[in-house]
Amino acid sequence: MLISPPEPRTETIARVIYSGNSVLCSFKERNEKFRQVIKSLGYEWSGNDSAWKRTLNIETTGAPEHRAAELSAKLINAGFVCDVSETVGGLVQTADWKPEQKRWVKAIDGKFHLRWRGQDENLYARAKMLPDATYSPESKSVVVPPVYFAEVEGFADEHDFQLTKQAMELLEQSHRNYERMIIPSAPISEPVKRKRGAPIIANPARFADLQYRNVVTTTQLYQYQEAAVDKLLPTKLGAMFMDMGTGKTRCAIELAVRRQQRISKVVWFTPVSLKLTVAEEIAKHTSGEAVYVFDDGTTARTLPSAFWYVVGIESMSSSDQIGRASC
């Protein structure tokens, strides 16, 4: 099936075929415009096939007939006559072929790999700002540990990245793992019953010396984090205006640990979507005390005993009982 543009730039015909997971294009003329179009879609010259060839990963590139239709449509728009199958021709004429998704989150060796086609320094810089992100020359992708699954999911949603089946499974597995790491329950104190009309007497234990704590950190601070902690430690109120991915969470944990004998509880406010991530970060960097994550069922009566409490900011504004429980 021949498809011609309104004004062909040459009489030479580009023959596009697909077989298995490969798409091939033969064109018996040296033409720079043709080379620009076909190389922009990732095709390389194959001497064995005497044609331009691209081997596909069906999961991420889509069906070969759609990639053949995409190539044919671009060549036709550039002024080249194409010889294609009836299937590909139908997709081209109806413009019904599915565009290739070029941004993907993959799962390799238990880690998230963010990869995209084309040079985009701004996107690379943003990806490298994800916590503990590194670049892998082997996979040509930015690699992020599964502990930061919430950040990866948010980044993918914001920048239109598609997750492969394996990446979705790793995301769900990471979510389950970190939910299990949070202290699920703790002894709940029974409310004190008093006779009607009896005066309310404050519990003397509330005015006793603070409970002895034995919270220890299990990771080391970087030099610039140490400087930030040393500067904030003597102050009653402070803030850290640090770039994303530089370790503000780790610094806040360190401040709480160094002040543990002067405080009774740590209440950590964070967006709801990051509650489990914060709890995991606390568990990752410390040991010795329990972490409790507030949920919809948390009340003052059901609040377990813990040192670290993680509360969603949205929950505070939408639920009075969460506010009373955290006070």
Coordinates of C-alpha atoms in Angstrom, one line a residue:
M1 CA 0.0 0.0 0.0
L2 CA 1.5 3.3 -1.2
I3 CA 0.8 6.5 0.7
S4 CA 2.1 9.8 -0.9
P5 CA 2.4 13.3 0.5
P6 CA 0.8 16.2 -1.4
E7 CA 4.2 17.2 -2.8
P8 CA 6.8 14.4 -2.7
R9 CA 10.3 15.6 -2.3
T10 CA 11.7 12.6 -4.1
E11 CA 10.5 9.6 -6.2
T12 CA 12.3 7.1 -4.1
I13 CA 10.0 5.0 -1.9
A14 CA 10.6 4.3 1.8
R15 CA 9.4 0.7 2.6
V16 CA 8.4 0.3 6.2
I17 CA 7.8 -3.2 7.6
Y18 CA 7.6 -4.8 11.1
S19 CA 8.4 -8.3 12.2
G20 CA 8.3 -9.7 15.7
N21 CA 9.6 -6.9 17.9
S22 CA 11.5 -5.0 15.2
V23 CA 10.6 -2.3 12.7
L24 CA 12.7 -1.9 9.5
C25 CA 12.8 0.8 6.9
S26 CA 14.6 0.6 3.5
F27 CA 15.3 3.7 1.5
K28 CA 17.6 3.5 -1.5
E29 CA 18.8 7.1 -1.6
R30 CA 21.2 9.2 0.4
N31 CA 19.0 11.9 1.8
E32 CA 19.9 14.0 4.8
K33 CA 16.2 14.9 5.6
F34 CA 15.3 11.2 5.6
R35 CA 18.3 10.5 8.0
Q36 CA 17.2 13.2 10.4
V37 CA 13.6 11.9 10.6
I38 CA 14.5 8.2 11.1
K39 CA 17.4 8.8 13.5
S40 CA 15.1 11.1 15.6
L41 CA 13.0 8.0 16.3
G42 CA 15.9 5.9 17.5
Y43 CA 16.5 3.8 14.3
E44 CA 20.0 2.7 13.5
W45 CA 21.5 1.3 10.3
S46 CA 21.6 -2.5 10.2
G47 CA 24.1 -3.9 7.6
N48 CA 22.7 -7.4 8.0
D49 CA 19.2 -6.3 7.1
S50 CA 20.4 -3.5 4.6
A51 CA 17.8 -1.3 6.3
W52 CA 17.3 1.1 9.2
K53 CA 16.2 -0.9 12.2
R54 CA 14.8 -0.5 15.6
T55 CA 14.3 -3.3 18.1
L56 CA 11.4 -2.7 20.5
N57 CA 10.6 -3.4 24.1
I58 CA 6.9 -4.0 23.6
E59 CA 6.1 -3.0 27.2
T60 CA 7.5 0.4 26.9
T61 CA 7.5 1.2 23.2
G62 CA 4.1 -0.2 22.4
A63 CA 3.0 -2.5 19.5
P64 CA 5.3 -2.6 16.5
E65 CA 2.5 -1.7 14.1
H66 CA 2.0 1.5 16.0
R67 CA 5.7 2.3 15.8
A68 CA 5.7 1.5 12.1
A69 CA 2.7 3.8 11.6
E70 CA 4.4 6.6 13.6
L71 CA 7.5 6.3 11.5
S72 CA 5.5 6.3 8.3
A73 CA 3.4 9.3 9.3
K74 CA 6.6 11.3 10.1
L75 CA 8.2 10.4 6.8
I76 CA 5.0 11.3 4.8
N77 CA 4.8 14.6 6.6
A78 CA 8.4 15.2 5.6
G79 CA 7.6 14.6 2.0
F80 CA 8.5 10.9 1.4
V81 CA 6.3 8.3 -0.3
C82 CA 5.9 5.2 2.0
D83 CA 5.1 1.6 1.1
V84 CA 3.3 0.0 4.1
S85 CA 1.0 -2.9 5.0
E86 CA -2.7 -2.5 5.1
T87 CA -2.7 -2.5 8.9
V88 CA -0.1 0.3 9.1
G89 CA -1.7 2.2 6.3
G90 CA -5.0 2.1 8.1
L91 CA -3.5 3.5 11.3
V92 CA -1.7 6.3 9.3
Q93 CA -4.8 7.3 7.3
T94 CA -7.0 7.5 10.4
A95 CA -4.2 8.9 12.6
D96 CA -5.2 6.2 15.1
W97 CA -1.7 5.1 16.0
K98 CA -0.7 5.5 19.7
P99 CA 2.2 7.9 20.3
E100 CA 5.2 6.4 22.0
Q101 CA 5.5 7.1 25.7
K102 CA 9.1 8.3 26.1
R103 CA 9.3 8.7 29.9
W104 CA 9.4 5.6 32.1
V105 CA 9.9 4.4 35.6
K106 CA 11.3 0.9 35.6
A107 CA 12.2 -1.6 38.4
I108 CA 15.7 -3.1 38.1
D109 CA 17.4 -5.0 41.0
G110 CA 14.9 -3.8 43.5
K111 CA 15.3 0.0 42.7
F112 CA 13.4 2.5 40.7
H113 CA 15.1 3.6 37.4
L114 CA 13.8 6.8 35.8
R115 CA 14.6 6.9 32.1
W116 CA 13.5 9.1 29.2
R117 CA 14.4 9.7 25.6
G118 CA 16.1 12.9 24.5
Q119 CA 18.3 15.4 26.2
D120 CA 16.6 17.4 28.9
E121 CA 19.0 18.9 31.4
N122 CA 16.2 20.5 33.4
L123 CA 14.4 17.1 33.8
Y124 CA 17.7 15.4 34.8
A125 CA 18.4 18.1 37.4
R126 CA 15.0 17.6 38.9
A127 CA 15.3 13.8 38.9
K128 CA 18.7 14.1 40.6
M129 CA 17.1 16.1 43.4
L130 CA 15.1 13.0 44.5
P131 CA 16.5 11.6 47.8
D132 CA 19.6 9.4 47.4
A133 CA 19.2 9.6 43.6
T134 CA 22.2 8.5 41.5
Y135 CA 22.9 8.2 37.8
S136 CA 23.6 4.7 36.3
P137 CA 25.6 4.8 33.1
E138 CA 24.7 1.1 32.5
S139 CA 20.9 1.7 32.4
K140 CA 21.3 5.3 31.4
S141 CA 18.8 6.2 34.1
V142 CA 18.4 8.0 37.4
V143 CA 18.2 5.4 40.2
V144 CA 16.2 5.9 43.4
P145 CA 16.0 3.5 46.3
P146 CA 12.5 2.0 47.0
V147 CA 12.3 3.7 50.4
Y148 CA 11.4 6.8 48.5
F149 CA 8.5 5.3 46.7
A150 CA 6.2 8.2 47.5
E151 CA 8.6 10.7 46.1
V152 CA 9.1 8.6 42.9
E153 CA 5.3 8.3 42.5
G154 CA 4.9 12.1 42.9
F155 CA 7.7 12.8 40.5
A156 CA 6.2 10.4 37.9
D157 CA 2.8 12.0 38.2
E158 CA 4.2 15.6 37.9
H159 CA 6.4 14.9 34.9
D160 CA 4.2 12.4 33.0
F161 CA 6.3 9.3 33.6
Q162 CA 4.7 5.9 33.0
L163 CA 5.4 3.0 35.4
T164 CA 6.2 -0.4 34.0
K165 CA 4.4 -3.4 35.5
Q166 CA 7.5 -4.3 37.5
A167 CA 7.7 -0.7 38.8
M168 CA 4.1 -0.8 39.9
E169 CA 4.7 -4.1 41.7
L170 CA 7.8 -2.5 43.4
L171 CA 5.8 0.5 44.4
E172 CA 3.0 -1.6 46.0
Q173 CA 5.6 -3.9 47.7
S174 CA 7.5 -0.9 49.1
H175 CA 4.2 0.6 50.4
R176 CA 3.3 -2.6 52.2
N177 CA 6.8 -3.0 53.6
Y178 CA 6.9 0.4 55.2
E179 CA 3.3 0.1 56.5
R180 CA 4.5 -3.1 58.4
M181 CA 7.5 -1.2 59.8
I182 CA 5.3 1.4 61.5
I183 CA 4.4 0.4 65.0
P184 CA 0.9 -1.0 64.4
S185 CA -0.4 -0.8 68.0
A186 CA 0.7 -0.1 71.5
P187 CA -1.0 -0.5 74.9
I188 CA -3.9 1.9 75.2
S189 CA -4.5 3.4 78.6
E190 CA -8.1 3.0 79.9
P191 CA -9.9 6.2 80.7
V192 CA -10.1 6.9 84.4
K193 CA -13.6 6.5 85.8
R194 CA -14.8 9.0 88.4
K195 CA -18.0 9.5 90.3
R196 CA -20.4 12.1 89.1
G197 CA -19.7 15.4 90.8
A198 CA -16.3 14.4 91.9
P199 CA -13.6 17.1 91.3
I200 CA -11.1 16.5 88.5
I201 CA -7.7 16.1 90.0
A202 CA -4.7 16.4 87.8
N203 CA -2.5 13.3 87.5
P204 CA 0.7 14.1 89.4
A205 CA 2.7 12.0 87.0
R206 CA 2.2 14.7 84.4
F207 CA 4.4 17.0 86.5
A208 CA 7.1 14.5 87.2
D209 CA 10.5 14.6 85.5
L210 CA 10.5 13.6 81.9
Q211 CA 10.8 9.9 81.1
Y212 CA 14.3 8.7 80.4
R213 CA 14.9 8.2 76.7
N214 CA 17.4 6.1 74.8
V215 CA 17.0 7.2 71.2
V216 CA 20.2 6.7 69.2
T217 CA 21.0 7.6 65.6
T218 CA 22.2 4.8 63.3
T219 CA 23.6 7.0 60.4
Q220 CA 26.2 9.8 60.2
L221 CA 25.5 13.4 59.3
Y222 CA 27.2 15.0 56.4
Q223 CA 29.5 18.0 57.3
Y224 CA 27.0 20.6 56.1
Q225 CA 24.2 18.8 58.0
E226 CA 26.3 18.9 61.1
A227 CA 26.8 22.6 60.7
A228 CA 23.0 23.2 60.3
V229 CA 22.2 21.2 63.4
D230 CA 24.9 23.0 65.5
K231 CA 23.5 26.3 64.5
L232 CA 19.8 25.4 65.3
L233 CA 20.5 23.4 68.5
P234 CA 20.8 26.4 70.9
T235 CA 17.8 28.2 69.5
K236 CA 14.2 27.9 70.6
L237 CA 12.8 28.5 67.2
G238 CA 14.4 28.1 63.8
A239 CA 14.0 27.0 60.2
M240 CA 16.1 25.2 57.6
F241 CA 16.0 26.7 54.1
M242 CA 17.8 23.8 52.4
D243 CA 17.4 22.5 48.9
M244 CA 15.3 19.5 48.2
G245 CA 17.3 16.2 48.7
T246 CA 19.9 17.8 51.0
G247 CA 18.7 16.1 54.2
K248 CA 16.4 18.4 56.0
T249 CA 14.6 15.4 57.5
R250 CA 17.8 13.9 58.8
C251 CA 18.7 17.2 60.4
A252 CA 15.3 17.5 62.1
I253 CA 15.7 13.9 63.4
E254 CA 19.2 14.8 64.8
L255 CA 17.8 17.8 66.6
A256 CA 15.1 15.7 68.3
V257 CA 17.6 13.0 69.3
R258 CA 20.0 15.5 70.8
R259 CA 17.2 17.1 72.8
Q260 CA 15.4 13.9 73.9
Q261 CA 16.0 14.4 77.6
R262 CA 14.2 17.8 77.4
I263 CA 11.1 16.7 75.5
S264 CA 8.4 14.2 76.1
K265 CA 7.1 13.6 72.5
V266 CA 8.0 14.6 69.0
V267 CA 5.0 15.5 66.8
W268 CA 6.0 15.7 63.1
F269 CA 3.6 17.5 60.7
T270 CA 3.8 16.5 57.1
P271 CA 1.6 16.3 54.0
V272 CA -0.6 13.1 54.2
S273 CA 1.1 11.6 51.1
L274 CA 4.5 11.7 52.9
K275 CA 3.5 10.3 56.3
L276 CA 4.8 6.8 55.7
T277 CA 8.0 8.2 54.1
V278 CA 8.7 10.4 57.2
A279 CA 8.0 7.4 59.5
E280 CA 10.4 5.2 57.4
E281 CA 13.1 7.9 57.5
I282 CA 12.8 8.0 61.3
A283 CA 13.0 4.2 61.6
K284 CA 15.9 4.2 59.1
H285 CA 18.0 6.7 61.0
T286 CA 17.2 5.9 64.7
S287 CA 16.4 3.1 67.1
G288 CA 15.2 2.9 70.6
E289 CA 11.7 4.5 70.5
A290 CA 8.4 3.7 68.7
V291 CA 6.9 5.6 65.8
Y292 CA 3.2 6.1 65.4
V293 CA 1.4 7.4 62.3
F294 CA -1.9 9.1 62.8
D295 CA -4.8 7.8 60.7
D296 CA -8.5 8.4 60.5
G297 CA -9.2 6.2 63.5
T298 CA -6.8 8.0 65.8
T299 CA -8.4 9.6 68.9
A300 CA -7.2 10.7 72.3
R301 CA -8.5 7.5 73.7
T302 CA -6.9 5.2 71.1
L303 CA -3.6 7.0 71.0
P304 CA -0.8 4.5 71.7
S305 CA 2.4 5.3 73.6
A306 CA 5.2 6.4 71.4
F307 CA 8.0 9.0 71.2
W308 CA 7.5 9.9 67.5
Y309 CA 4.1 10.9 66.2
V310 CA 3.6 11.6 62.5
V311 CA 0.5 13.7 61.7
G312 CA -0.8 14.7 58.2
I313 CA -1.2 18.5 57.8
E314 CA -4.5 18.0 55.9
S315 CA -5.8 15.8 58.8
M316 CA -5.2 18.7 61.2
S317 CA -7.3 21.1 59.2
S318 CA -10.1 18.6 58.5
S319 CA -10.5 16.7 61.7
D320 CA -11.0 18.1 65.2
Q321 CA -10.3 14.7 66.8
I322 CA -6.8 14.5 65.2
G323 CA -6.0 17.9 66.7
R324 CA -7.2 17.0 70.1
A325 CA -5.3 13.7 70.0
S326 CA -2.0 15.4 69.0
C327 CA -2.2 18.0 71.7

